[in-house]
PDB file of C-alpha atoms and ligand atoms in Angstrom:
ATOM      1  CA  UNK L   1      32.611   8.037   8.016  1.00 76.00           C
ATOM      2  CA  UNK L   2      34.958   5.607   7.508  1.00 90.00           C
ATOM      3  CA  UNK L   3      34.573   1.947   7.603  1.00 95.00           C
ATOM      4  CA  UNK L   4      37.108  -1.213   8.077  1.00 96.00           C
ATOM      5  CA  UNK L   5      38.033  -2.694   4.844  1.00 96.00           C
ATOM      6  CA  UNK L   6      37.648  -6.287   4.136  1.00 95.00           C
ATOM      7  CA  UNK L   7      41.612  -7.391   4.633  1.00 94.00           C
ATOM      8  CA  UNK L   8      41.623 -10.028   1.685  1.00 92.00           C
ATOM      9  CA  UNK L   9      42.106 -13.653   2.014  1.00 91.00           C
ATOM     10  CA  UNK L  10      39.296 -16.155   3.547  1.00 94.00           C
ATOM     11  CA  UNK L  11      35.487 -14.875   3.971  1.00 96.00           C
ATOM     12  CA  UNK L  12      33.456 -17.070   6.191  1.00 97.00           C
ATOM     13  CA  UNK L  13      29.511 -16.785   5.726  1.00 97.00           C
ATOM     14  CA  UNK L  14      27.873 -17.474   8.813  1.00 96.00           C
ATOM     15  CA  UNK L  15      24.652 -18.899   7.363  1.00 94.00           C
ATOM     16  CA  UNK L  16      23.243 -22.104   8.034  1.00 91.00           C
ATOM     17  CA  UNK L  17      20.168 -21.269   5.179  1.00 91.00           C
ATOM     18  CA  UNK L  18      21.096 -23.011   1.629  1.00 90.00           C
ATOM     19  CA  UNK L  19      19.164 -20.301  -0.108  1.00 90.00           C
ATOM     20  CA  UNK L  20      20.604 -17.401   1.348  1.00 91.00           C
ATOM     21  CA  UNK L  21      24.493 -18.934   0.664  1.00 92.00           C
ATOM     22  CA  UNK L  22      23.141 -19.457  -3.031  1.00 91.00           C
ATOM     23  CA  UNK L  23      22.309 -15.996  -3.564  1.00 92.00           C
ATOM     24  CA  UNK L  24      25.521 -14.403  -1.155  1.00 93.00           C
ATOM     25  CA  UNK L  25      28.386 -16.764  -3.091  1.00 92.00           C
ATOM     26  CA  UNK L  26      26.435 -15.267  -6.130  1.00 91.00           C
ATOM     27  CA  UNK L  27      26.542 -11.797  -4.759  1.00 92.00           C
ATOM     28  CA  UNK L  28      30.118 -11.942  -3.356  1.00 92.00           C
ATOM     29  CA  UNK L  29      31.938 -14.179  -6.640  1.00 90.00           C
ATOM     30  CA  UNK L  30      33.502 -11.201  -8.050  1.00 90.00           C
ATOM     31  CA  UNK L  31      35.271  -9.985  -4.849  1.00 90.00           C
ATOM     32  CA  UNK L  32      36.796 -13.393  -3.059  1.00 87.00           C
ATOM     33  CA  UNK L  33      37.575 -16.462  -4.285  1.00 83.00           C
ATOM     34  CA  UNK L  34      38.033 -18.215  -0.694  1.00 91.00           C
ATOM     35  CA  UNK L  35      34.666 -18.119   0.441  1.00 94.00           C
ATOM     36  CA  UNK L  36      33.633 -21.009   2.723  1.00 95.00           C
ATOM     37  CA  UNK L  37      30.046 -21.239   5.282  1.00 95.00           C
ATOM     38  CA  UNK L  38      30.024 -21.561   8.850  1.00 93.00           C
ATOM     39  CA  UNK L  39      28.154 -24.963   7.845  1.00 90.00           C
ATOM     40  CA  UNK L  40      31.102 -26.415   5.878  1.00 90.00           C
ATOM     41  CA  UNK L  41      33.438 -25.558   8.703  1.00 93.00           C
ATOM     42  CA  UNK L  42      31.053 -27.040  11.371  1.00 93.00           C
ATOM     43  CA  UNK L  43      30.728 -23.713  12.928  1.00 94.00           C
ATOM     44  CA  UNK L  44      27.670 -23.912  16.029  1.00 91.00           C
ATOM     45  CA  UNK L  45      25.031 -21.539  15.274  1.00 91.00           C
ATOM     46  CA  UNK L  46      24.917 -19.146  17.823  1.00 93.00           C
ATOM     47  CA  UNK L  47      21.080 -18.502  19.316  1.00 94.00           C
ATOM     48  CA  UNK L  48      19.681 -15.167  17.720  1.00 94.00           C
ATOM     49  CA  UNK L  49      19.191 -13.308  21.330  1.00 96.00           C
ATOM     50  CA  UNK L  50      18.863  -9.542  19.198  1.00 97.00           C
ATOM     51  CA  UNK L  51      15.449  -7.943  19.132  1.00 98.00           C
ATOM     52  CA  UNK L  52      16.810  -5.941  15.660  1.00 98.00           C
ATOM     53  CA  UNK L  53      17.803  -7.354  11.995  1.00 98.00           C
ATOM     54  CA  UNK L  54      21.358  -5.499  12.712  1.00 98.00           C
ATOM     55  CA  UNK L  55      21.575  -6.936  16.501  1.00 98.00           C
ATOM     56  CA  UNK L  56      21.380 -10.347  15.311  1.00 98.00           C
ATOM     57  CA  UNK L  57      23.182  -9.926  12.198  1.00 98.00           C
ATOM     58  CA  UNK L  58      26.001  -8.935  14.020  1.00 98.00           C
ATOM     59  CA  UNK L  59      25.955 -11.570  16.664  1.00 97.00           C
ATOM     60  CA  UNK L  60      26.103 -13.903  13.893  1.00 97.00           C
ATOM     61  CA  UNK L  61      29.286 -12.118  12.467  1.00 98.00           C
ATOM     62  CA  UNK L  62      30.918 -11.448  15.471  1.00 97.00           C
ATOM     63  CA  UNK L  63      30.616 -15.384  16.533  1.00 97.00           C
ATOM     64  CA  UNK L  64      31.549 -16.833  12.940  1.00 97.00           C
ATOM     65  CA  UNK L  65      34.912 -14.604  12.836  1.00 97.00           C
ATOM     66  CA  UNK L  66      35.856 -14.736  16.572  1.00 96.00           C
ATOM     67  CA  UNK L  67      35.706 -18.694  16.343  1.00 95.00           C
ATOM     68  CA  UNK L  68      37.424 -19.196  12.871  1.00 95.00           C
ATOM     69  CA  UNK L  69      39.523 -16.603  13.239  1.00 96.00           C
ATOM     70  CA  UNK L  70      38.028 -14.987   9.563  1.00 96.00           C
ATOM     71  CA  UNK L  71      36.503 -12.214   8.613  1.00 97.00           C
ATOM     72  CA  UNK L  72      33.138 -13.364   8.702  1.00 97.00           C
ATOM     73  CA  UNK L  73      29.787 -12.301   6.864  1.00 97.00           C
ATOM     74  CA  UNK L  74      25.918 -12.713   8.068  1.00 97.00           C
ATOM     75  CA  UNK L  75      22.846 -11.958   7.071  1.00 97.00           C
ATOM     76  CA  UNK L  76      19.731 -11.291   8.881  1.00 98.00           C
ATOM     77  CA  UNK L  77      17.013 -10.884   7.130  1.00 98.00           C
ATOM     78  CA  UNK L  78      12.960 -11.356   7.382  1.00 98.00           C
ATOM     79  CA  UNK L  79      10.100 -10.236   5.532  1.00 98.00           C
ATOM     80  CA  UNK L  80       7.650  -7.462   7.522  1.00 98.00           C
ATOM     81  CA  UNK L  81       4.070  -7.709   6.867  1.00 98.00           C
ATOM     82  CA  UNK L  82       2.089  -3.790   7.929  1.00 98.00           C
ATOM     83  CA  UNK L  83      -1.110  -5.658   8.663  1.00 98.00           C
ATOM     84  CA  UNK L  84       0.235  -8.325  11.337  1.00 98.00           C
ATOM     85  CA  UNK L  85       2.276  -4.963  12.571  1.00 98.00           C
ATOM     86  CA  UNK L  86       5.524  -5.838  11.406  1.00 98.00           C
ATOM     87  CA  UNK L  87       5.661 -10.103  11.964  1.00 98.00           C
ATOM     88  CA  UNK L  88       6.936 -12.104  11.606  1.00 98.00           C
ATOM     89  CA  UNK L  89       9.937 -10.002  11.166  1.00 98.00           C
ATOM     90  CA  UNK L  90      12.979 -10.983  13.072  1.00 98.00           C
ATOM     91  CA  UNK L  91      11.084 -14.111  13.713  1.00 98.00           C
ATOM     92  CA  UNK L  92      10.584 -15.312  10.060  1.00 98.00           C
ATOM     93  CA  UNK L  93      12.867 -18.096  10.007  1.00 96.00           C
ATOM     94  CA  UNK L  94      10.618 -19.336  13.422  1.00 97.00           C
ATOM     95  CA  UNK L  95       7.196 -19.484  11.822  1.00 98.00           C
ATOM     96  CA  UNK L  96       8.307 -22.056   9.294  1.00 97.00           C
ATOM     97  CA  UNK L  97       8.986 -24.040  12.580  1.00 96.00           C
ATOM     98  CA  UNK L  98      11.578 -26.837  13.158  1.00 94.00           C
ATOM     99  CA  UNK L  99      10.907 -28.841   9.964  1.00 94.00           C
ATOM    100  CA  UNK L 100      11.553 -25.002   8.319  1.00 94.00           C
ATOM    101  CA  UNK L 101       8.551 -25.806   6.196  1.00 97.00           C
ATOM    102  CA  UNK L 102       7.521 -22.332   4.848  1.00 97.00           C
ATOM    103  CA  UNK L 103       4.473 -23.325   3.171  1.00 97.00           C
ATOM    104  CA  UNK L 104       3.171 -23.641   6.810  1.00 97.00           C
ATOM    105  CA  UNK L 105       5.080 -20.055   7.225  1.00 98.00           C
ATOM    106  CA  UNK L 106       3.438 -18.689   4.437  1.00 98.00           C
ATOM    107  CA  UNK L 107      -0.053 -20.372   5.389  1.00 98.00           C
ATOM    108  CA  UNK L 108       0.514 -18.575   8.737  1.00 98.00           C
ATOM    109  CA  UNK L 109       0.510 -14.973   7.230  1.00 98.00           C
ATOM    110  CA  UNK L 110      -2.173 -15.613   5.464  1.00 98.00           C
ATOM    111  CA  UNK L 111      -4.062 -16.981   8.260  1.00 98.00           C
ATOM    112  CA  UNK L 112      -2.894 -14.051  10.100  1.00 98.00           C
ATOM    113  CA  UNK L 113      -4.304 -11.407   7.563  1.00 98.00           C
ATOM    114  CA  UNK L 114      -7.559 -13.621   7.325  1.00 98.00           C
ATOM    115  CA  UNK L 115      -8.150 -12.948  10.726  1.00 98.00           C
ATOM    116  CA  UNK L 116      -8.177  -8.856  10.434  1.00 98.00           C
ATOM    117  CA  UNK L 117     -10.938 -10.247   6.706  1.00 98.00           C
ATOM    118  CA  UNK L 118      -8.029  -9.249   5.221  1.00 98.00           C
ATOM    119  CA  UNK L 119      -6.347 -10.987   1.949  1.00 98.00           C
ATOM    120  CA  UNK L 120      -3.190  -9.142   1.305  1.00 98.00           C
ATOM    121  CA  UNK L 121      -0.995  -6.483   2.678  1.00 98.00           C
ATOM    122  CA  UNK L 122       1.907  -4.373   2.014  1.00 98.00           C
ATOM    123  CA  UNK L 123       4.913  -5.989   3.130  1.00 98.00           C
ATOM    124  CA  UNK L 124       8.636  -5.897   3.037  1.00 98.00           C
ATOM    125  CA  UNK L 125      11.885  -7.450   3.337  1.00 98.00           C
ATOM    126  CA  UNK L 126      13.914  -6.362   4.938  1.00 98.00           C
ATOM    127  CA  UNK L 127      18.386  -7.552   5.313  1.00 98.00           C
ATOM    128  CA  UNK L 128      21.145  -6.721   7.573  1.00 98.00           C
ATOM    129  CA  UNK L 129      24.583  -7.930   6.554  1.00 98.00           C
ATOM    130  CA  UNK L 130      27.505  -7.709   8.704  1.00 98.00           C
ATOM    131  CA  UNK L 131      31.315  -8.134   8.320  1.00 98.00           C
ATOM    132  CA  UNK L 132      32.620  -9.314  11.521  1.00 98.00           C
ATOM    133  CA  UNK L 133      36.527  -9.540  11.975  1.00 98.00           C
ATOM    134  CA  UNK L 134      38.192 -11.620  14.562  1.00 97.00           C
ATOM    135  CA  UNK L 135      38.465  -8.883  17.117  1.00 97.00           C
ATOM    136  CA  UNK L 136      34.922  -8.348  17.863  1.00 96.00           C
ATOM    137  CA  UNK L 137      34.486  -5.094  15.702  1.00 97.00           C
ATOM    138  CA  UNK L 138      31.709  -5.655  12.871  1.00 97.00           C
ATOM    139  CA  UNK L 139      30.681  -3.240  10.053  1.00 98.00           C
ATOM    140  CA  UNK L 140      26.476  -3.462   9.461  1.00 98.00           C
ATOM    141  CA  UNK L 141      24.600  -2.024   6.538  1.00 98.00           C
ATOM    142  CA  UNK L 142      20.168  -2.805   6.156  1.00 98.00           C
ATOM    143  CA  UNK L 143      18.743  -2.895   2.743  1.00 98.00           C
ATOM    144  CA  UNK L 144      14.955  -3.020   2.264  1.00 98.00           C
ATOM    145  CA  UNK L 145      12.713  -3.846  -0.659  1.00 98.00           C
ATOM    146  CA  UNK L 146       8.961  -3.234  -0.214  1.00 98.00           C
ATOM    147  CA  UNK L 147       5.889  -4.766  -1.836  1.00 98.00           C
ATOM    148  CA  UNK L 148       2.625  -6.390  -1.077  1.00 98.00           C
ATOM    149  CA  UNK L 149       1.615 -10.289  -0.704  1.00 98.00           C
ATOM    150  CA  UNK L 150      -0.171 -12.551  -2.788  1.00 98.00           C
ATOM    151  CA  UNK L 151      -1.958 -15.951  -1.953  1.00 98.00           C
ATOM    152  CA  UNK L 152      -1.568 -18.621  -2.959  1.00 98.00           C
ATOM    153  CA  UNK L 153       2.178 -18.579  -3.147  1.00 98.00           C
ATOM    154  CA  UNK L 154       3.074 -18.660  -6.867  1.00 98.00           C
ATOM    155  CA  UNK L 155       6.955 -19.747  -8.589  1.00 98.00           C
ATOM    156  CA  UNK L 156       9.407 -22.265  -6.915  1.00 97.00           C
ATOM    157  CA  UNK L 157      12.422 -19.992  -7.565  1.00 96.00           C
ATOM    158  CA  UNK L 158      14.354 -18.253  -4.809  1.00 94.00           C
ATOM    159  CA  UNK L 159      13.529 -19.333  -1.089  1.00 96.00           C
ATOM    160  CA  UNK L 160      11.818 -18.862   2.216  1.00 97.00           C
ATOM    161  CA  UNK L 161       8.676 -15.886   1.523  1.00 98.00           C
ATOM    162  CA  UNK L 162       9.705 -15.495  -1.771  1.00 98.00           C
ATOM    163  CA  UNK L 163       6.532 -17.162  -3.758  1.00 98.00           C
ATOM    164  CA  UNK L 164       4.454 -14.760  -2.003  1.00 98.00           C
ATOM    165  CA  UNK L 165       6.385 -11.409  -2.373  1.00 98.00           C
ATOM    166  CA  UNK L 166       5.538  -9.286  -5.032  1.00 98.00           C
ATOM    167  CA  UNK L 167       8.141  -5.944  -5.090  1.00 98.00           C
ATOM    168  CA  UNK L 168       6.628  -2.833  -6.212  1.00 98.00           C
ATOM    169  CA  UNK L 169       6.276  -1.688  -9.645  1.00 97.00           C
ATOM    170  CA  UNK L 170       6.037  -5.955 -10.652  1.00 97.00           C
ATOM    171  CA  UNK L 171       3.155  -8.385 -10.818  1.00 96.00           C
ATOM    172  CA  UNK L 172       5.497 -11.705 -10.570  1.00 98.00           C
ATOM    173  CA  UNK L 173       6.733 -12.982  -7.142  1.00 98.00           C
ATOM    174  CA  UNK L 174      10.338 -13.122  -6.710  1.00 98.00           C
ATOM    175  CA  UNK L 175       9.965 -16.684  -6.708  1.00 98.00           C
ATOM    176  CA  UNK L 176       8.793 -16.392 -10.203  1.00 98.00           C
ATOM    177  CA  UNK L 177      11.348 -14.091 -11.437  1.00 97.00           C
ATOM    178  CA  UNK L 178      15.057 -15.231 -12.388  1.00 96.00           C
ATOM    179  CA  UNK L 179      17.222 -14.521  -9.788  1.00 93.00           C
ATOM    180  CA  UNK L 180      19.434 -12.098 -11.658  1.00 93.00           C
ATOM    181  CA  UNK L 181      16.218  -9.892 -11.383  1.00 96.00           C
ATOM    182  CA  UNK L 182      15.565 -10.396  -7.923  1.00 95.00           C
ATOM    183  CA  UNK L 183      19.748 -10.108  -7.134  1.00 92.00           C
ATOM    184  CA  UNK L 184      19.041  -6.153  -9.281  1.00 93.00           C
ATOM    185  CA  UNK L 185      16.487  -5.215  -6.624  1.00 97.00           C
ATOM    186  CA  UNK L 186      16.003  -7.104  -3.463  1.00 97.00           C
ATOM    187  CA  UNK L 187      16.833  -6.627   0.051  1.00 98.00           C
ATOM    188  CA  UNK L 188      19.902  -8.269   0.156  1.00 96.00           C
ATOM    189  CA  UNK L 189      21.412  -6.509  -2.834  1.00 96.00           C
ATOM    190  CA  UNK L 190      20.686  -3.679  -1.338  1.00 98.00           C
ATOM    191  CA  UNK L 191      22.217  -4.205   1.884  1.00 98.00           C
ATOM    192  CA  UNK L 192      25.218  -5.728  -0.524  1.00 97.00           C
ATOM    193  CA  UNK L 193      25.683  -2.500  -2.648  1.00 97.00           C
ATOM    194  CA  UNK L 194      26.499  -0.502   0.520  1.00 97.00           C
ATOM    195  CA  UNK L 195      28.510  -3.035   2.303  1.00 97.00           C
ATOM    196  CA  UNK L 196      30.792  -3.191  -0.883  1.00 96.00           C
ATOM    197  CA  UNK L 197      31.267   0.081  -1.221  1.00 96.00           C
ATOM    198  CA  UNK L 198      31.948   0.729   2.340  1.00 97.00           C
ATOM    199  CA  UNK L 199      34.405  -2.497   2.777  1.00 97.00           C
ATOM    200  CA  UNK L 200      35.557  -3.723  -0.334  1.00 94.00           C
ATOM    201  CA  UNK L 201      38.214  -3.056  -2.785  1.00 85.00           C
ATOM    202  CA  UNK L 202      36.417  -3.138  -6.638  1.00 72.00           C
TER     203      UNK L 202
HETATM  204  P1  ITT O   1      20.995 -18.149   9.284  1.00 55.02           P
HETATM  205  O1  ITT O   1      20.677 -17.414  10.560  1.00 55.02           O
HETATM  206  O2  ITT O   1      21.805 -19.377   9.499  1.00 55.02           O
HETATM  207  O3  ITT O   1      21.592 -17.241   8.239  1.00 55.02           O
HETATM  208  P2  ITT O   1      18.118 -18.328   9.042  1.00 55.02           P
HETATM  209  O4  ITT O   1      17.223 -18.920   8.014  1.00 55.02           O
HETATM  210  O5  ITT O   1      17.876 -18.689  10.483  1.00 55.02           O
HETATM  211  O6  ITT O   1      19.624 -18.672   8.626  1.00 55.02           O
HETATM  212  P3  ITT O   1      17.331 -15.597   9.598  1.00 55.02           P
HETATM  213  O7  ITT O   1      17.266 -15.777  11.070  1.00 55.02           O
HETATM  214  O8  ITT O   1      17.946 -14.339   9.070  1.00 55.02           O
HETATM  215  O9  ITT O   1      18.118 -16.780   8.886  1.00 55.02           O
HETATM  216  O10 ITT O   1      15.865 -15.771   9.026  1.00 55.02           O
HETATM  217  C1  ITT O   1      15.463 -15.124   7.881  1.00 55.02           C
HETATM  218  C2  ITT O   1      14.255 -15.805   7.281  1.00 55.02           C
HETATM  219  O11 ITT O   1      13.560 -14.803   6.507  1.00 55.02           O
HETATM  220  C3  ITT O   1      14.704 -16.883   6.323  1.00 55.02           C
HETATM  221  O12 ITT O   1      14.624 -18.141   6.917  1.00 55.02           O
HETATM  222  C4  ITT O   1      13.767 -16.701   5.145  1.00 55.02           C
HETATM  223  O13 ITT O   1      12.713 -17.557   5.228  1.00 55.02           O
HETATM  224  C5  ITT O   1      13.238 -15.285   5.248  1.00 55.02           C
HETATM  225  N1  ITT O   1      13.919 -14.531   4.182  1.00 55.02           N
HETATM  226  C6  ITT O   1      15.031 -13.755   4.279  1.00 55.02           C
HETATM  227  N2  ITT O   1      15.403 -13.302   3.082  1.00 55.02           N
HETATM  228  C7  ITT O   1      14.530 -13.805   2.206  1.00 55.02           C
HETATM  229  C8  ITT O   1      14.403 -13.729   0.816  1.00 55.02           C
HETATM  230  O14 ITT O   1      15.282 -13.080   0.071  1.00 55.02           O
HETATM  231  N3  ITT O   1      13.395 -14.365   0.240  1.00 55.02           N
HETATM  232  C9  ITT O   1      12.499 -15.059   0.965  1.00 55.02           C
HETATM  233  N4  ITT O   1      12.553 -15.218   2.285  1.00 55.02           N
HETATM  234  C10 ITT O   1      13.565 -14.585   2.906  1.00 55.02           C
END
């Protein structure tokens, strides 16, 4: 299948989340040097309508690029937990409320998995980035990482879920770990690996 290639020049990231632009201008250094975020350009952000990570992942992209007139890149993203049947999921960024205070987030899975006299579950994260251009058309790749949960939340690295998440095959949180050894195995790298190799030039 072939896929639109990134055209060069300006890349717009259509995120509004600090921690997510820290770990995409990480991810993305090597292949742009213009890369600017919908919140430095005052971009709105667009409500997230889609019922899928990809849906509003590419609403996201699609808005950013049509507006700036850039190709554009978003991510949506969320961790999945098995026991609350997949929440909060495409709502994740909504449980840490308006203040986006994820302790409360995190408090409220574990509330959540207290009420089944549970105390952890397998989860996962799960991210779906899209490169929007100008004319509408975007290209969308998911990347997942799986794990389970631990309480309480342990490490202040990384963002969001992270102090809770523990990927498979490790006993730290990925808000323990350094991020060069969450960027070799999370969600988002994932989701990055294919984009790149679908899109962009090496
Ligand atoms: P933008 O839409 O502006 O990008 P947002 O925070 O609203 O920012 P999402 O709708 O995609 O983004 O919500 C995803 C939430 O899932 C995010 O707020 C995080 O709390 C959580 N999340 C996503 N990736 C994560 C990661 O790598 N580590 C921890 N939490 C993560």
């Amino acid at each position: 299948m072939s896929h639109r290639r990134f055209p060069g020049g300006r890349l717009v990231v259509a995120t509004h989340n600090p921690g997510k632009l820290v770990e995409l201008r990480e991810l993305f250094a090597p292949f742009t040097h213009d890369l600017v975020s919908a919140g430095e350009l005052g971009l709105p952000e667009p409500e997230e309508t889609g019922l899928t990570f990809i849906a509003n992942a590419e609403l996201k992209a699609r808005a950013a690029a049509t507006v700036s007139g850039h190709t554009s890149l978003a991510d949506d993203s969320g961790l999945c937990v098995t026991a609350l049947g997949g929440d909060p999921g495409i709502y994740s960024a909504r449980w840490a409320g308006p203040d986006k205070d994820f302790r409360h987030a995190m408090q409220r899975v574990e509330t959540g998995l207290k009420a089944k006299g549970l105390k952890t579950s397998p989860a996962y994260f799960i991210c779906a980035l899209s490169l929007g251009f100008p004319d509408g058309t975007c290209e969308t790749f998911e990347g997942r990482i799986d794990g389970t949960l631990t309480f309480p939340p342990r490490g202040t690295r990384g963002f969001g879920y992270d102090p809770i998440f523990v990927p498979e095959g490790f006993d730290t949180t990925f808000g323990e770990m350094d991020p060069a050894a969450k960027h070799a195995m999370s969600h988002r790298a994932r989701a990055f690996a294919q984009l790149i190799a679908a899109c962009f030039d090496a």
